Amino acid sequence: LIENEDPQGLDALESLYRFTGNAHVVGITGPPGSGKSSLIASLVQCIRQTDRQVAVLAVDPSSPLTGGAVLGDRVRMMDHHADPGVFVRSMASRGRQGGLAWATAELVHLLDAAGFPVILVETVGTGQDGVDIAALAQTTIVVEAPGLGDGVQAIKSGLLEVADIVVVNKSDQSGAEEARRVLRTTLDLARSPQRPRTPVLATCATQSEGIAELECAITSHLSWLNESGELARRRARALETEVLVALRSSLQRILLENSARSSRFVESIDRVVRGDITPRRAALLLSDQLVAN
Ligand SMILES: Nc1nc2c(ncn2[C@@H]2O[C@H](COP(=O)(O)OP(=O)(O)O)[C@@H](O)[C@H]2O)c(=O)[nH]1
Ligand SMILES: [Mg+2]
């Protein structure tokens, strides 16, 4: 119900909201095919050995033609479906406003209220979506793998800047060690003294190698977040962004749902297209009108 923005779901969330604020939200992003889903499957197994419950949300930018690559993730995570301590949901993000990660923010609140201590959120790290997940999560893991084209994808896409932990997956393949070296050097050159040195770990998700080390790095990062006060700052920043994203979409609704307002909107666009006023001027006039009534 929450996923479909059904009023019943949103009402439920209002009542549940005061139970949130305890979960560790871990974003896992990186290029398609780098092994994010496989890595999550191994990580879930590792987390379950300590008896903690874990929730996984996989956000897929589903293709309008095929209905999306969501099914692949479902199948891959099927291993855990019999375990009541694991909750897995794939969601398509098509048609949602405000970017991929923000479509999941309300589901994260729900799972947080339900008491999951760890929530893993997988998004495809190409462009904005990877950066969005970093704003939503308290710990961001960027997953890279050798052989995904020329060069190291995370450097080109700017994702490295938001990484708290970098993983070079597919350590069984050639080029993994080289990718790890390049990433280590790049991160050290751009290092900020206020943050701990970003770990660059090697994993082989399909053989569950390096997963315990990854789990350990996640736990250490959470300790640092707690000790430095950064946890509270990141939570507040994520909530602020969520409010702004919601505000933008409600303004858009207010503008377009009323027929007088929506015809003014259409007129403004016409004037912009004719070259009478700039796009910025049109936006200012429309927002002045909204404030006036
Ligand atoms: N050789 C090798 N293949 C892997 C490894 N991890 C994942 N794969 C394979 O890479 C492909 C993409 O993995 P997937 O987890 O779907 O990547 P995602 O798109 O990032 O979620 C699948 O065929 C996996 O079986 C690994 O560590 N080594
Ligand atoms: Mg995946």
mmCIF file of C-alpha atoms and ligand atoms in Angstrom:
data_model
loop_
_atom_site.group_PDB
_atom_site.id
_atom_site.type_symbol
_atom_site.label_atom_id
_atom_site.label_comp_id
_atom_site.label_asym_id
_atom_site.label_seq_id
_atom_site.Cartn_x
_atom_site.Cartn_y
_atom_site.Cartn_z
ATOM 1 C CA LEU A 1 0.000 0.000 0.000
ATOM 2 C CA ILE A 2 2.838 2.400 0.817
ATOM 3 C CA GLU A 3 4.592 1.537 -2.412
ATOM 4 C CA ASN A 4 1.460 2.445 -4.380
ATOM 5 C CA GLU A 5 1.027 5.683 -2.415
ATOM 6 C CA ASP A 6 -2.363 4.362 -1.267
ATOM 7 C CA PRO A 7 -3.897 6.629 1.433
ATOM 8 C CA GLN A 8 -4.326 3.604 3.730
ATOM 9 C CA GLY A 9 -0.619 2.867 3.508
ATOM 10 C CA LEU A 10 0.340 6.478 4.102
ATOM 11 C CA ASP A 11 -1.983 6.619 7.156
ATOM 12 C CA ALA A 12 -0.334 3.498 8.533
ATOM 13 C CA LEU A 13 3.046 5.132 8.087
ATOM 14 C CA GLU A 14 1.885 8.180 10.067
ATOM 15 C CA SER A 15 1.156 5.916 13.053
ATOM 16 C CA LEU A 16 4.334 3.904 12.650
ATOM 17 C CA TYR A 17 6.690 6.814 12.107
ATOM 18 C CA ARG A 18 7.465 7.347 15.800
ATOM 19 C CA PHE A 19 8.975 3.857 15.945
ATOM 20 C CA THR A 20 11.625 4.695 13.340
ATOM 21 C CA GLY A 21 15.188 5.924 13.760
ATOM 22 C CA ASN A 22 16.900 2.725 14.892
ATOM 23 C CA ALA A 23 17.847 0.892 11.712
ATOM 24 C CA HIS A 24 21.245 1.018 10.046
ATOM 25 C CA VAL A 25 20.462 1.793 6.399
ATOM 26 C CA VAL A 26 23.178 0.511 4.066
ATOM 27 C CA GLY A 27 23.070 1.523 0.392
ATOM 28 C CA ILE A 28 24.699 -0.781 -2.139
ATOM 29 C CA THR A 29 25.294 0.759 -5.520
ATOM 30 C CA GLY A 30 27.504 0.270 -8.565
ATOM 31 C CA PRO A 31 27.264 -0.509 -12.265
ATOM 32 C CA PRO A 32 24.862 -3.211 -13.529
ATOM 33 C CA GLY A 33 26.464 -6.637 -13.458
ATOM 34 C CA SER A 34 29.100 -5.789 -10.855
ATOM 35 C CA GLY A 35 27.497 -8.323 -8.498
ATOM 36 C CA LYS A 36 25.449 -6.202 -6.087
ATOM 37 C CA SER A 37 22.591 -8.698 -5.782
ATOM 38 C CA SER A 38 24.988 -11.642 -5.402
ATOM 39 C CA LEU A 39 26.954 -9.755 -2.784
ATOM 40 C CA ILE A 40 23.785 -8.918 -0.851
ATOM 41 C CA ALA A 41 22.763 -12.576 -0.889
ATOM 42 C CA SER A 42 26.105 -13.561 0.705
ATOM 43 C CA LEU A 43 26.022 -10.646 3.106
ATOM 44 C CA VAL A 44 22.530 -11.595 4.276
ATOM 45 C CA GLN A 45 23.786 -15.088 5.057
ATOM 46 C CA CYS A 46 26.678 -13.613 7.038
ATOM 47 C CA ILE A 47 24.402 -11.250 8.991
ATOM 48 C CA ARG A 48 21.968 -14.083 9.770
ATOM 49 C CA GLN A 49 24.758 -16.054 11.445
ATOM 50 C CA THR A 50 24.677 -13.449 14.211
ATOM 51 C CA ASP A 51 20.903 -13.900 14.392
ATOM 52 C CA ARG A 52 20.133 -10.305 13.444
ATOM 53 C CA GLN A 53 17.126 -9.784 11.203
ATOM 54 C CA VAL A 54 17.779 -8.106 7.886
ATOM 55 C CA ALA A 55 15.646 -6.436 5.216
ATOM 56 C CA VAL A 56 16.624 -5.992 1.580
ATOM 57 C CA LEU A 57 15.087 -3.536 -0.880
ATOM 58 C CA ALA A 58 16.162 -3.753 -4.496
ATOM 59 C CA VAL A 59 15.248 -0.766 -6.616
ATOM 60 C CA ASP A 60 15.292 -1.452 -10.308
ATOM 61 C CA PRO A 61 14.802 1.112 -13.006
ATOM 62 C CA SER A 62 12.463 -1.160 -14.884
ATOM 63 C CA SER A 63 12.406 -0.873 -18.619
ATOM 64 C CA PRO A 64 9.046 0.314 -19.993
ATOM 65 C CA LEU A 65 9.315 -2.367 -22.662
ATOM 66 C CA THR A 66 9.943 -5.498 -20.648
ATOM 67 C CA GLY A 67 8.554 -4.487 -17.285
ATOM 68 C CA GLY A 68 12.001 -4.592 -15.826
ATOM 69 C CA ALA A 69 14.891 -6.616 -14.611
ATOM 70 C CA VAL A 70 13.243 -7.008 -11.218
ATOM 71 C CA LEU A 71 12.578 -10.694 -11.586
ATOM 72 C CA GLY A 72 16.279 -11.545 -11.852
ATOM 73 C CA ASP A 73 16.887 -10.136 -8.397
ATOM 74 C CA ARG A 74 13.889 -11.973 -6.961
ATOM 75 C CA VAL A 75 15.141 -15.276 -8.275
ATOM 76 C CA ARG A 76 18.681 -14.675 -7.117
ATOM 77 C CA MET A 77 17.537 -13.923 -3.588
ATOM 78 C CA MET A 78 15.162 -16.848 -3.418
ATOM 79 C CA ASP A 79 17.594 -18.671 -1.088
ATOM 80 C CA HIS A 80 16.405 -16.553 1.797
ATOM 81 C CA HIS A 81 12.692 -16.747 1.196
ATOM 82 C CA ALA A 82 12.182 -19.551 3.669
ATOM 83 C CA ASP A 83 13.909 -17.612 6.474
ATOM 84 C CA PRO A 84 11.455 -15.479 8.491
ATOM 85 C CA GLY A 85 14.377 -13.315 9.689
ATOM 86 C CA VAL A 86 14.909 -12.008 6.159
ATOM 87 C CA PHE A 87 12.594 -9.705 4.259
ATOM 88 C CA VAL A 88 13.291 -9.142 0.559
ATOM 89 C CA ARG A 89 11.426 -6.844 -1.792
ATOM 90 C CA SER A 90 12.203 -5.776 -5.323
ATOM 91 C CA MET A 91 10.455 -2.677 -6.487
ATOM 92 C CA ALA A 92 10.211 -1.040 -9.850
ATOM 93 C CA SER A 93 10.791 2.663 -9.748
ATOM 94 C CA ARG A 94 9.241 3.506 -13.078
ATOM 95 C CA GLY A 95 6.856 6.437 -12.916
ATOM 96 C CA ARG A 96 7.909 7.564 -9.464
ATOM 97 C CA GLN A 97 9.038 11.117 -8.963
ATOM 98 C CA GLY A 98 12.090 12.418 -7.236
ATOM 99 C CA GLY A 99 14.607 9.773 -8.228
ATOM 100 C CA LEU A 100 14.952 6.123 -7.413
ATOM 101 C CA ALA A 101 16.115 6.249 -3.851
ATOM 102 C CA TRP A 102 13.372 8.568 -2.680
ATOM 103 C CA ALA A 103 10.723 6.178 -3.899
ATOM 104 C CA THR A 104 12.093 3.723 -1.336
ATOM 105 C CA ALA A 105 12.456 6.137 1.575
ATOM 106 C CA GLU A 106 8.966 5.404 2.897
ATOM 107 C CA LEU A 107 9.525 1.655 2.666
ATOM 108 C CA VAL A 108 12.727 2.141 4.633
ATOM 109 C CA HIS A 109 10.705 3.913 7.354
ATOM 110 C CA LEU A 110 8.270 0.998 7.446
ATOM 111 C CA LEU A 111 11.014 -1.624 7.791
ATOM 112 C CA ASP A 112 12.782 0.533 10.376
ATOM 113 C CA ALA A 113 9.557 0.759 12.417
ATOM 114 C CA ALA A 114 9.100 -2.999 12.057
ATOM 115 C CA GLY A 115 12.382 -3.401 13.930
ATOM 116 C CA PHE A 116 14.858 -4.546 11.283
ATOM 117 C CA PRO A 117 18.254 -3.494 12.655
ATOM 118 C CA VAL A 118 19.848 -3.602 9.191
ATOM 119 C CA ILE A 119 18.237 -2.508 5.924
ATOM 120 C CA LEU A 120 20.184 -3.105 2.710
ATOM 121 C CA VAL A 121 19.086 -1.049 -0.298
ATOM 122 C CA GLU A 122 20.354 -1.965 -3.760
ATOM 123 C CA THR A 123 20.245 0.642 -6.521
ATOM 124 C CA VAL A 124 21.904 0.770 -9.912
ATOM 125 C CA GLY A 125 24.762 3.182 -9.593
ATOM 126 C CA THR A 126 24.653 4.999 -12.853
ATOM 127 C CA GLY A 127 24.358 8.745 -12.460
ATOM 128 C CA GLN A 128 21.894 10.294 -10.047
ATOM 129 C CA ASP A 129 20.461 7.133 -8.494
ATOM 130 C CA GLY A 130 23.745 6.129 -6.953
ATOM 131 C CA VAL A 131 24.204 9.577 -5.477
ATOM 132 C CA ASP A 132 20.594 9.592 -4.204
ATOM 133 C CA ILE A 133 21.099 6.368 -2.306
ATOM 134 C CA ALA A 134 24.123 7.894 -0.614
ATOM 135 C CA ALA A 135 21.904 10.700 0.648
ATOM 136 C CA LEU A 136 19.341 8.219 1.993
ATOM 137 C CA ALA A 137 21.690 5.661 3.554
ATOM 138 C CA GLN A 138 24.014 6.072 6.524
ATOM 139 C CA THR A 139 26.618 3.787 4.974
ATOM 140 C CA THR A 140 27.185 3.626 1.213
ATOM 141 C CA ILE A 141 28.966 0.720 -0.441
ATOM 142 C CA VAL A 142 30.107 1.136 -4.046
ATOM 143 C CA VAL A 143 30.568 -2.184 -5.838
ATOM 144 C CA GLU A 144 32.933 -2.389 -8.771
ATOM 145 C CA ALA A 145 34.090 -5.360 -10.841
ATOM 146 C CA PRO A 146 36.749 -5.920 -13.488
ATOM 147 C CA GLY A 147 35.739 -6.258 -17.122
ATOM 148 C CA LEU A 148 32.747 -3.927 -17.187
ATOM 149 C CA GLY A 149 34.129 -1.825 -20.010
ATOM 150 C CA ASP A 150 37.086 0.491 -20.259
ATOM 151 C CA GLY A 151 38.476 1.811 -17.007
ATOM 152 C CA VAL A 152 37.002 1.777 -13.566
ATOM 153 C CA GLN A 153 33.319 2.754 -13.768
ATOM 154 C CA ALA A 154 32.999 4.218 -10.290
ATOM 155 C CA ILE A 155 35.666 6.824 -10.998
ATOM 156 C CA LYS A 156 34.016 7.953 -14.206
ATOM 157 C CA SER A 157 30.526 8.160 -12.731
ATOM 158 C CA GLY A 158 31.609 10.226 -9.726
ATOM 159 C CA LEU A 159 30.285 7.559 -7.382
ATOM 160 C CA LEU A 160 33.559 7.218 -5.544
ATOM 161 C CA GLU A 161 32.997 10.528 -3.783
ATOM 162 C CA VAL A 162 29.967 9.155 -1.946
ATOM 163 C CA ALA A 163 31.492 5.782 -1.033
ATOM 164 C CA ASP A 164 32.085 4.865 2.614
ATOM 165 C CA ILE A 165 33.284 1.406 1.565
ATOM 166 C CA VAL A 166 34.479 0.322 -1.883
ATOM 167 C CA VAL A 167 34.226 -3.309 -2.950
ATOM 168 C CA VAL A 168 35.993 -4.832 -5.931
ATOM 169 C CA ASN A 169 33.857 -7.900 -6.533
ATOM 170 C CA LYS A 170 34.695 -10.833 -8.833
ATOM 171 C CA SER A 171 38.149 -11.154 -7.288
ATOM 172 C CA ASP A 172 38.318 -14.511 -9.092
ATOM 173 C CA GLN A 173 38.550 -12.681 -12.424
ATOM 174 C CA SER A 174 41.627 -11.143 -13.991
ATOM 175 C CA GLY A 175 41.978 -7.405 -13.576
ATOM 176 C CA ALA A 176 40.471 -7.380 -10.078
ATOM 177 C CA GLU A 177 43.771 -6.665 -8.330
ATOM 178 C CA GLU A 178 44.591 -3.892 -10.810
ATOM 179 C CA ALA A 179 41.151 -2.293 -10.325
ATOM 180 C CA ARG A 180 41.661 -2.409 -6.582
ATOM 181 C CA ARG A 181 45.040 -0.663 -6.890
ATOM 182 C CA VAL A 182 43.622 2.082 -9.122
ATOM 183 C CA LEU A 183 40.726 2.663 -6.729
ATOM 184 C CA ARG A 184 43.027 2.724 -3.688
ATOM 185 C CA THR A 185 45.270 5.346 -5.319
ATOM 186 C CA THR A 186 42.368 7.491 -6.511
ATOM 187 C CA LEU A 187 40.758 7.464 -3.070
ATOM 188 C CA ASP A 188 44.017 8.301 -1.289
ATOM 189 C CA LEU A 189 44.606 11.296 -3.578
ATOM 190 C CA ALA A 190 41.159 12.713 -2.814
ATOM 191 C CA ARG A 191 41.145 11.832 0.850
ATOM 192 C CA SER A 192 39.389 14.153 3.301
ATOM 193 C CA PRO A 193 40.982 14.349 6.760
ATOM 194 C CA GLN A 194 37.581 14.472 8.499
ATOM 195 C CA ARG A 195 36.595 11.031 7.289
ATOM 196 C CA PRO A 196 38.129 7.627 7.988
ATOM 197 C CA ARG A 197 40.173 6.134 5.140
ATOM 198 C CA THR A 198 37.702 4.428 2.763
ATOM 199 C CA PRO A 199 38.360 0.676 2.820
ATOM 200 C CA VAL A 200 38.803 -0.977 -0.588
ATOM 201 C CA LEU A 201 37.899 -4.639 -0.188
ATOM 202 C CA ALA A 202 38.101 -7.595 -2.544
ATOM 203 C CA THR A 203 35.210 -10.078 -2.640
ATOM 204 C CA CYS A 204 34.037 -13.030 -4.645
ATOM 205 C CA ALA A 205 30.291 -13.003 -4.050
ATOM 206 C CA THR A 206 29.586 -16.288 -5.784
ATOM 207 C CA GLN A 207 32.020 -18.135 -3.478
ATOM 208 C CA SER A 208 31.293 -16.002 -0.390
ATOM 209 C CA GLU A 209 34.904 -14.844 -0.162
ATOM 210 C CA GLY A 210 35.717 -11.587 1.609
ATOM 211 C CA ILE A 211 32.171 -11.290 2.934
ATOM 212 C CA ALA A 212 33.122 -11.485 6.631
ATOM 213 C CA GLU A 213 35.613 -8.644 6.041
ATOM 214 C CA LEU A 214 32.895 -6.610 4.346
ATOM 215 C CA GLU A 215 30.523 -7.209 7.250
ATOM 216 C CA CYS A 216 33.277 -6.127 9.599
ATOM 217 C CA ALA A 217 33.878 -2.914 7.606
ATOM 218 C CA ILE A 218 30.143 -2.128 7.747
ATOM 219 C CA THR A 219 30.112 -2.599 11.531
ATOM 220 C CA SER A 220 33.226 -0.422 11.938
ATOM 221 C CA HIS A 221 31.673 2.292 9.841
ATOM 222 C CA LEU A 222 28.570 2.242 12.036
ATOM 223 C CA SER A 223 30.773 2.594 15.130
ATOM 224 C CA TRP A 224 32.500 5.604 13.577
ATOM 225 C CA LEU A 225 29.116 7.125 12.682
ATOM 226 C CA ASN A 226 27.990 6.750 16.280
ATOM 227 C CA GLU A 227 31.169 8.030 17.887
ATOM 228 C CA SER A 228 31.631 11.031 15.605
ATOM 229 C CA GLY A 229 28.034 12.233 15.745
ATOM 230 C CA GLU A 230 27.866 11.739 11.995
ATOM 231 C CA LEU A 231 24.984 9.260 12.338
ATOM 232 C CA ALA A 232 22.587 11.912 13.634
ATOM 233 C CA ARG A 233 23.795 14.378 10.981
ATOM 234 C CA ARG A 234 23.261 11.890 8.154
ATOM 235 C CA ARG A 235 19.809 10.928 9.439
ATOM 236 C CA ALA A 236 18.765 14.574 9.648
ATOM 237 C CA ARG A 237 20.134 15.341 6.190
ATOM 238 C CA ALA A 238 18.293 12.359 4.676
ATOM 239 C CA LEU A 239 15.016 13.446 6.271
ATOM 240 C CA GLU A 240 15.489 17.012 5.069
ATOM 241 C CA THR A 241 15.998 15.816 1.498
ATOM 242 C CA GLU A 242 12.968 13.572 1.786
ATOM 243 C CA VAL A 243 10.824 16.536 2.848
ATOM 244 C CA LEU A 244 12.117 18.630 -0.069
ATOM 245 C CA VAL A 245 11.434 15.855 -2.593
ATOM 246 C CA ALA A 246 7.910 15.406 -1.216
ATOM 247 C CA LEU A 247 7.355 19.165 -1.229
ATOM 248 C CA ARG A 248 8.333 19.398 -4.870
ATOM 249 C CA SER A 249 5.884 16.696 -5.868
ATOM 250 C CA SER A 250 3.049 18.131 -3.789
ATOM 251 C CA LEU A 251 3.629 21.570 -5.315
ATOM 252 C CA GLN A 252 3.457 19.967 -8.723
ATOM 253 C CA ARG A 253 0.175 18.306 -7.766
ATOM 254 C CA ILE A 254 -1.276 21.563 -6.432
ATOM 255 C CA LEU A 255 -0.285 23.262 -9.657
ATOM 256 C CA LEU A 256 -1.738 20.693 -12.025
ATOM 257 C CA GLU A 257 -4.779 19.260 -10.247
ATOM 258 C CA ASN A 258 -6.791 22.483 -10.191
ATOM 259 C CA SER A 259 -8.017 23.276 -13.699
ATOM 260 C CA ALA A 260 -7.666 27.087 -13.422
ATOM 261 C CA ARG A 261 -4.084 26.659 -12.198
ATOM 262 C CA SER A 262 -3.241 24.044 -14.767
ATOM 263 C CA SER A 263 -4.473 26.248 -17.619
ATOM 264 C CA ARG A 264 -2.325 29.088 -16.271
ATOM 265 C CA PHE A 265 0.534 26.606 -16.297
ATOM 266 C CA VAL A 266 -0.139 25.723 -19.943
ATOM 267 C CA GLU A 267 -0.306 29.435 -20.842
ATOM 268 C CA SER A 268 3.014 30.077 -19.126
ATOM 269 C CA ILE A 269 4.676 27.270 -21.034
ATOM 270 C CA ASP A 270 3.287 28.752 -24.290
ATOM 271 C CA ARG A 271 4.818 32.117 -23.416
ATOM 272 C CA VAL A 272 8.155 30.465 -22.687
ATOM 273 C CA VAL A 273 8.010 28.543 -25.977
ATOM 274 C CA ARG A 274 7.158 31.763 -27.893
ATOM 275 C CA GLY A 275 10.166 33.431 -26.321
ATOM 276 C CA ASP A 276 8.187 36.060 -24.345
ATOM 277 C CA ILE A 277 9.561 35.083 -20.936
ATOM 278 C CA THR A 278 12.381 32.924 -19.627
ATOM 279 C CA PRO A 279 11.662 29.537 -17.998
ATOM 280 C CA ARG A 280 12.853 30.951 -14.691
ATOM 281 C CA ARG A 281 10.487 33.932 -14.936
ATOM 282 C CA ALA A 282 7.571 31.565 -15.686
ATOM 283 C CA ALA A 283 8.390 29.513 -12.600
ATOM 284 C CA LEU A 284 8.578 32.653 -10.445
ATOM 285 C CA LEU A 285 5.218 33.937 -11.718
ATOM 286 C CA LEU A 286 3.582 30.546 -11.115
ATOM 287 C CA SER A 287 4.978 30.222 -7.602
ATOM 288 C CA ASP A 288 3.902 33.811 -6.766
ATOM 289 C CA GLN A 289 0.371 32.898 -7.859
ATOM 290 C CA LEU A 290 0.441 29.771 -5.692
ATOM 291 C CA VAL A 291 1.529 31.740 -2.646
ATOM 292 C CA ALA A 292 -1.110 34.399 -3.329
ATOM 293 C CA ASN A 293 -4.012 31.953 -3.162
HETATM 294 N N1 LIG B 1 32.943 -14.785 -11.458
HETATM 295 C C1 LIG B 1 32.145 -14.121 -10.648
HETATM 296 N N2 LIG B 1 30.897 -13.821 -11.060
HETATM 297 C C2 LIG B 1 30.095 -13.137 -10.199
HETATM 298 C C3 LIG B 1 30.531 -12.738 -8.910
HETATM 299 N N3 LIG B 1 29.531 -12.066 -8.311
HETATM 300 C C4 LIG B 1 28.501 -12.053 -9.184
HETATM 301 N N4 LIG B 1 28.830 -12.709 -10.327
HETATM 302 C C5 LIG B 1 27.980 -12.902 -11.508
HETATM 303 O O1 LIG B 1 27.819 -11.639 -12.173
HETATM 304 C C6 LIG B 1 26.520 -11.554 -12.735
HETATM 305 C C7 LIG B 1 25.832 -10.292 -12.243
HETATM 306 O O2 LIG B 1 25.598 -10.413 -10.855
HETATM 307 P P1 LIG B 1 24.457 -9.601 -10.100
HETATM 308 O O3 LIG B 1 24.577 -9.937 -8.672
HETATM 309 O O4 LIG B 1 23.146 -9.789 -10.758
HETATM 310 O O5 LIG B 1 24.933 -8.088 -10.378
HETATM 311 P P2 LIG B 1 24.129 -6.724 -10.144
HETATM 312 O O6 LIG B 1 23.560 -6.316 -11.466
HETATM 313 O O7 LIG B 1 25.196 -5.752 -9.728
HETATM 314 O O8 LIG B 1 23.112 -6.940 -9.095
HETATM 315 C C8 LIG B 1 25.780 -12.818 -12.358
HETATM 316 O O9 LIG B 1 25.850 -13.698 -13.425
HETATM 317 C C9 LIG B 1 26.573 -13.337 -11.165
HETATM 318 O O10 LIG B 1 26.489 -14.738 -11.033
HETATM 319 C C10 LIG B 1 31.877 -13.087 -8.518
HETATM 320 O O11 LIG B 1 32.343 -12.761 -7.412
HETATM 321 N N5 LIG B 1 32.616 -13.762 -9.427
HETATM 322 MG MG MG B 2 21.027 -6.529 -9.016
#
